[in-house]
Coordinates of C-alpha atoms in Angstrom, one line a residue:
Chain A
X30 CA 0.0 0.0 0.0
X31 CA 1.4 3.5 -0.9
X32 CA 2.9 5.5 2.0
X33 CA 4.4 8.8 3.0
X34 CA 7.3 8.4 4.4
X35 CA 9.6 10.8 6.7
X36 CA 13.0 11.4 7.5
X37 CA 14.8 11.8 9.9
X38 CA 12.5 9.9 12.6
X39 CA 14.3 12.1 15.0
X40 CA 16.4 14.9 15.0
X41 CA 18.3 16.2 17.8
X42 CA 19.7 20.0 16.9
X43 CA 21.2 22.9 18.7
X44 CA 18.9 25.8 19.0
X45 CA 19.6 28.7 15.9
X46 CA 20.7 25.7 13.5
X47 CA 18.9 24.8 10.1
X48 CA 16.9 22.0 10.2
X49 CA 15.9 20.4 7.4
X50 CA 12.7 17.8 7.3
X51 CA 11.9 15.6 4.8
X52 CA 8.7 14.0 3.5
X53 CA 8.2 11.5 0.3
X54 CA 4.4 12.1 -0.6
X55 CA 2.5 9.2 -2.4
X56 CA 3.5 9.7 -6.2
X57 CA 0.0 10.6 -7.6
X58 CA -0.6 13.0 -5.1
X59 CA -1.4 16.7 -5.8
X60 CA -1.6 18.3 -2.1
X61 CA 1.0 18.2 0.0
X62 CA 1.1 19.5 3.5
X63 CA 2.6 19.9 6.9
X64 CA 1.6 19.9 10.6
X65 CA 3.2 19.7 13.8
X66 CA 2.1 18.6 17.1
X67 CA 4.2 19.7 20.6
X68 CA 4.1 17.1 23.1
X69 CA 0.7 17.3 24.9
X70 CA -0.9 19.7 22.9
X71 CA -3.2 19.3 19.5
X72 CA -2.1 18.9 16.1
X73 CA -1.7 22.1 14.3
X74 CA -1.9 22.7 10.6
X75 CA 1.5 24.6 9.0
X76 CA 1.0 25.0 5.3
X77 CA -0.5 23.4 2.5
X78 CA 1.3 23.1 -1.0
X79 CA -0.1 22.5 -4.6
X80 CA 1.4 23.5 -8.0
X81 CA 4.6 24.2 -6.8
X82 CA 3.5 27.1 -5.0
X83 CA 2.3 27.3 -1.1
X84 CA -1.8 27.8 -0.9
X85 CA -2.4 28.0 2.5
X86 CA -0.4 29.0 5.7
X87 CA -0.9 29.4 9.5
X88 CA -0.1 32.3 11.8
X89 CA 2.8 29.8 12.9
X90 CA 4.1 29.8 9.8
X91 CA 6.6 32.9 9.8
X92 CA 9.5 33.8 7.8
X93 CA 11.5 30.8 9.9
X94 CA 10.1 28.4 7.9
X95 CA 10.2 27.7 4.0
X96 CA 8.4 24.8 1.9
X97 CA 10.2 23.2 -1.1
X98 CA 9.4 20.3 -3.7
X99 CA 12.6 20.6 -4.9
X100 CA 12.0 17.4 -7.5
X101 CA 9.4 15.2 -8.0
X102 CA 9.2 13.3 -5.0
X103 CA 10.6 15.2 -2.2
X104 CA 8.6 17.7 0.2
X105 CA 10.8 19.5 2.2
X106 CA 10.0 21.8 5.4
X107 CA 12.9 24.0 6.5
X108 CA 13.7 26.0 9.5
X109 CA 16.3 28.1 9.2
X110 CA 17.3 29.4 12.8
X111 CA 15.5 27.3 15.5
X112 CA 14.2 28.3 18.3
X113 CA 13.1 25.9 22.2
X114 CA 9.9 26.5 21.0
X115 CA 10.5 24.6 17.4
X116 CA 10.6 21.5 19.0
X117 CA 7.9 19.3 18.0
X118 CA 6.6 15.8 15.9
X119 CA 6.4 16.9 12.5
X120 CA 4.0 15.2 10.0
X121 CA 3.7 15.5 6.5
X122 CA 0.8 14.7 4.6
X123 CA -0.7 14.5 0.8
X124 CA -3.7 13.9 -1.1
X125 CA -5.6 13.9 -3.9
X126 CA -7.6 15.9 -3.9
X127 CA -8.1 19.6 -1.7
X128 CA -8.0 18.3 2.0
X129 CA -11.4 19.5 2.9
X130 CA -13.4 16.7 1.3
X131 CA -10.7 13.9 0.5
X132 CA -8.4 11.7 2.8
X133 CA -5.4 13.2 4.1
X134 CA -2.9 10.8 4.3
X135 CA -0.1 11.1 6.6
X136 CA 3.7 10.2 7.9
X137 CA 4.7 8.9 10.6
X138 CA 6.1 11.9 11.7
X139 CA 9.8 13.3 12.4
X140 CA 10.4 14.4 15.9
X141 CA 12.7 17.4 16.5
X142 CA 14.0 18.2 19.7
X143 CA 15.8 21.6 19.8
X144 CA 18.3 22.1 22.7
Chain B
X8 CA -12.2 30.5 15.0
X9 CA -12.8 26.7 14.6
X10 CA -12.1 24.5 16.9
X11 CA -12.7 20.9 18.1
X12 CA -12.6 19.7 21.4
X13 CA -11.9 16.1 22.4
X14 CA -12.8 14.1 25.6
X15 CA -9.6 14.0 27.5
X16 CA -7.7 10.8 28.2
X17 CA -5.8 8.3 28.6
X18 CA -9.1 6.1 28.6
X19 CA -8.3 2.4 29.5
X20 CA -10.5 -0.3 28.8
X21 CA -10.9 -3.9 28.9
X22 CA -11.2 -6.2 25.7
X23 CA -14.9 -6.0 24.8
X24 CA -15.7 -3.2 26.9
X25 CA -17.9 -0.6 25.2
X26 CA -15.8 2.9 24.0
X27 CA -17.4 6.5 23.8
X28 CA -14.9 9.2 22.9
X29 CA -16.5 12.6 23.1
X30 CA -16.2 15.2 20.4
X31 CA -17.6 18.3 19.8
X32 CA -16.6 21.3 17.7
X33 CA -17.2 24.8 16.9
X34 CA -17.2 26.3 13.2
X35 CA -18.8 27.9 10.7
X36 CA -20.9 27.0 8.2
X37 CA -21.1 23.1 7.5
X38 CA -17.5 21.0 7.7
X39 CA -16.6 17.8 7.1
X40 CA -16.3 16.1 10.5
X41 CA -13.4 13.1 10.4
X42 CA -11.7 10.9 13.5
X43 CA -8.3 10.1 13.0
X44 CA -6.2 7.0 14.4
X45 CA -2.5 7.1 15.1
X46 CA -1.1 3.3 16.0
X47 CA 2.4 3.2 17.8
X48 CA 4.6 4.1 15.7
X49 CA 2.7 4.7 12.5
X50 CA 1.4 8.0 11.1
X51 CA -2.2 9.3 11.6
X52 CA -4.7 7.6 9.3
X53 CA -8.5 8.7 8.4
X54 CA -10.6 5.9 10.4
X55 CA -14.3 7.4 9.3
X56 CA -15.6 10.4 8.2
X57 CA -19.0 12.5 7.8
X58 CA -19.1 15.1 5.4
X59 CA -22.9 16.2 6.4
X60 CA -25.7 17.0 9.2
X61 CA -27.1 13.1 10.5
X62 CA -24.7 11.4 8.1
X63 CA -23.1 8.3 9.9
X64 CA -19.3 7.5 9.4
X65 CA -17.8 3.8 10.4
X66 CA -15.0 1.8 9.5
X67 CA -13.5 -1.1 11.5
X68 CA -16.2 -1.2 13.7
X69 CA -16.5 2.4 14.9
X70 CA -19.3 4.5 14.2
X71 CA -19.5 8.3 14.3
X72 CA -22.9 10.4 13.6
X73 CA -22.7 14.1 13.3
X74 CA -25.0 16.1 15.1
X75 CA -25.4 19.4 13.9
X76 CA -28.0 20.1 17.1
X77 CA -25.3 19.6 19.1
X78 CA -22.2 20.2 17.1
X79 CA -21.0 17.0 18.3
X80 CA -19.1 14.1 16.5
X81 CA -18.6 11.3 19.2
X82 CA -16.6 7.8 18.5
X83 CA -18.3 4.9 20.1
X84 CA -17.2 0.8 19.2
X85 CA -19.5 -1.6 20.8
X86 CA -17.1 -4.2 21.9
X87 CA -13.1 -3.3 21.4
X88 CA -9.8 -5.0 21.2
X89 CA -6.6 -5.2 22.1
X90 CA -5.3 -3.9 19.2
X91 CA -7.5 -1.0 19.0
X92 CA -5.2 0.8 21.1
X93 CA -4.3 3.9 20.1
X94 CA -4.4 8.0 19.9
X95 CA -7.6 9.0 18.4
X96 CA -7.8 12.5 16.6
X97 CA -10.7 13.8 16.0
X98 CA -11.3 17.2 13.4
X99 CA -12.8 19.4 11.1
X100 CA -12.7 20.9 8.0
X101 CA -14.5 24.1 6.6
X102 CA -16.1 23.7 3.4
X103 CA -14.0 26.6 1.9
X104 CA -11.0 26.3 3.9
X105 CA -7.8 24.1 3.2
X106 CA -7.0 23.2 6.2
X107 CA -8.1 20.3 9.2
X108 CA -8.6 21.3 12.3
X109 CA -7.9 18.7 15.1
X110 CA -8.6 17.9 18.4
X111 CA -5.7 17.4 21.2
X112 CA -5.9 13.3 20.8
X113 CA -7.2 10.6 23.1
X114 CA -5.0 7.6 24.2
X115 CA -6.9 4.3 24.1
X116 CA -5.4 1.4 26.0
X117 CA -7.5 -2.1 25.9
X118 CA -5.9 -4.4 27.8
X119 CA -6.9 -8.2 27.5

């Protein structure tokens, strides 16, 4: 069954380094998106991607973080100074179809912890 | 702004017991309700979904029925198992918006 995968699983990183996370979507996917969750609280929608070109972003969003597909298989999400509060399980996520009426089908997730 | 809110956990449970995870939500207009299931290890996968007032999701075993009258979007199972454990995420989308909007999670344990 198709997947999306992540890498790294974890990532341990000094706090004002650039992280870089990255995400396989399944191949005939159109949407691509990320989300984070910090330990204990809810998930919480980043940005969404589609046509080469972000759609969609949250508030948390800022200029700290950048979105790139840069070939045809790789989703990346990159942070370029990070901060305590950065630390998090990242998931990536794709569909077919615009998220609001088809499946969302997500990674397992790549946990950064910034020290 | 939207926002779900999920019956706090952990819940534990014995094999065959009867499960009720409350979940209601506040939005506007009419979303797409879905629960969510992350197993150890494993990303979050779509378990059912309702896209409409009195429609009833289920998959698996578990039913959901949203309730517009009471904005509410509860996951029951009738008799679970041990390998039902898990977080359980449940959310919403907008009609117009991109984006899903979830709840904090609720650990199930079933232990046998």
């Amino acid at each position: 069954e198709p997947e999306v995968t992540q890498t790294p699983s974890h990532q341990v990183t000094q706090m004002g380094q650039e992280v870089i996370l990255r995400c396989v979507p399944i191949s005939n996917h159109l949407y691509f998106y990320w989300y984070r969750q910090i330990l204990g609280q809810k998930v919480e929608f980043l940005v969404s991607f589609y046509n080469n070109e972000i759609s969609e972003k949250s508030e948390i969003f800022d200029d700290q973080f950048s979105v790139e597909r840069p070939d045809g298989s790789n989703f990346t999400l990159k942070i370029r100074s990070t901060k305590l509060e950065d630390s998090a399980m990242y998931f990536c996520a794709s569909s077919e179809v615009q998220q609001g009426t088809g499946e969302l089908f997500f990674g397992e997730g790549s946990r950064l912890t910034v020290l | 702004g939207d926002s779900v809110t999920q019956m706090e956990g952990p819940v534990t449970l014995s094999e065959e017991a009867f499960l009720t995870i409350n979940c209601t939500y506040t939005a506007t207009g009419y979303p797409s309700l879905f629960w969510y299931v992350q197993y150890p290890g494993e990303g979050l996968q779509l378990l059912l979904k309702a896209t409409k007032a009195d429609d009833k999701g289920s998959n698996k075993g578990f039913e959901a029925t949203y309730r517009k009258e009471t904005t509410s979007f509860h996951l029951e199972k009738g008799s679970v198992q041990v390998s039902d454990s898990a977080v359980y995420f449940c959310a919403l989308s907008p009609g117009s918006a991109r984006q899903l909007t979830f709840g904090s999670g609720t650990q199930l344990t079933v232990l046998p």
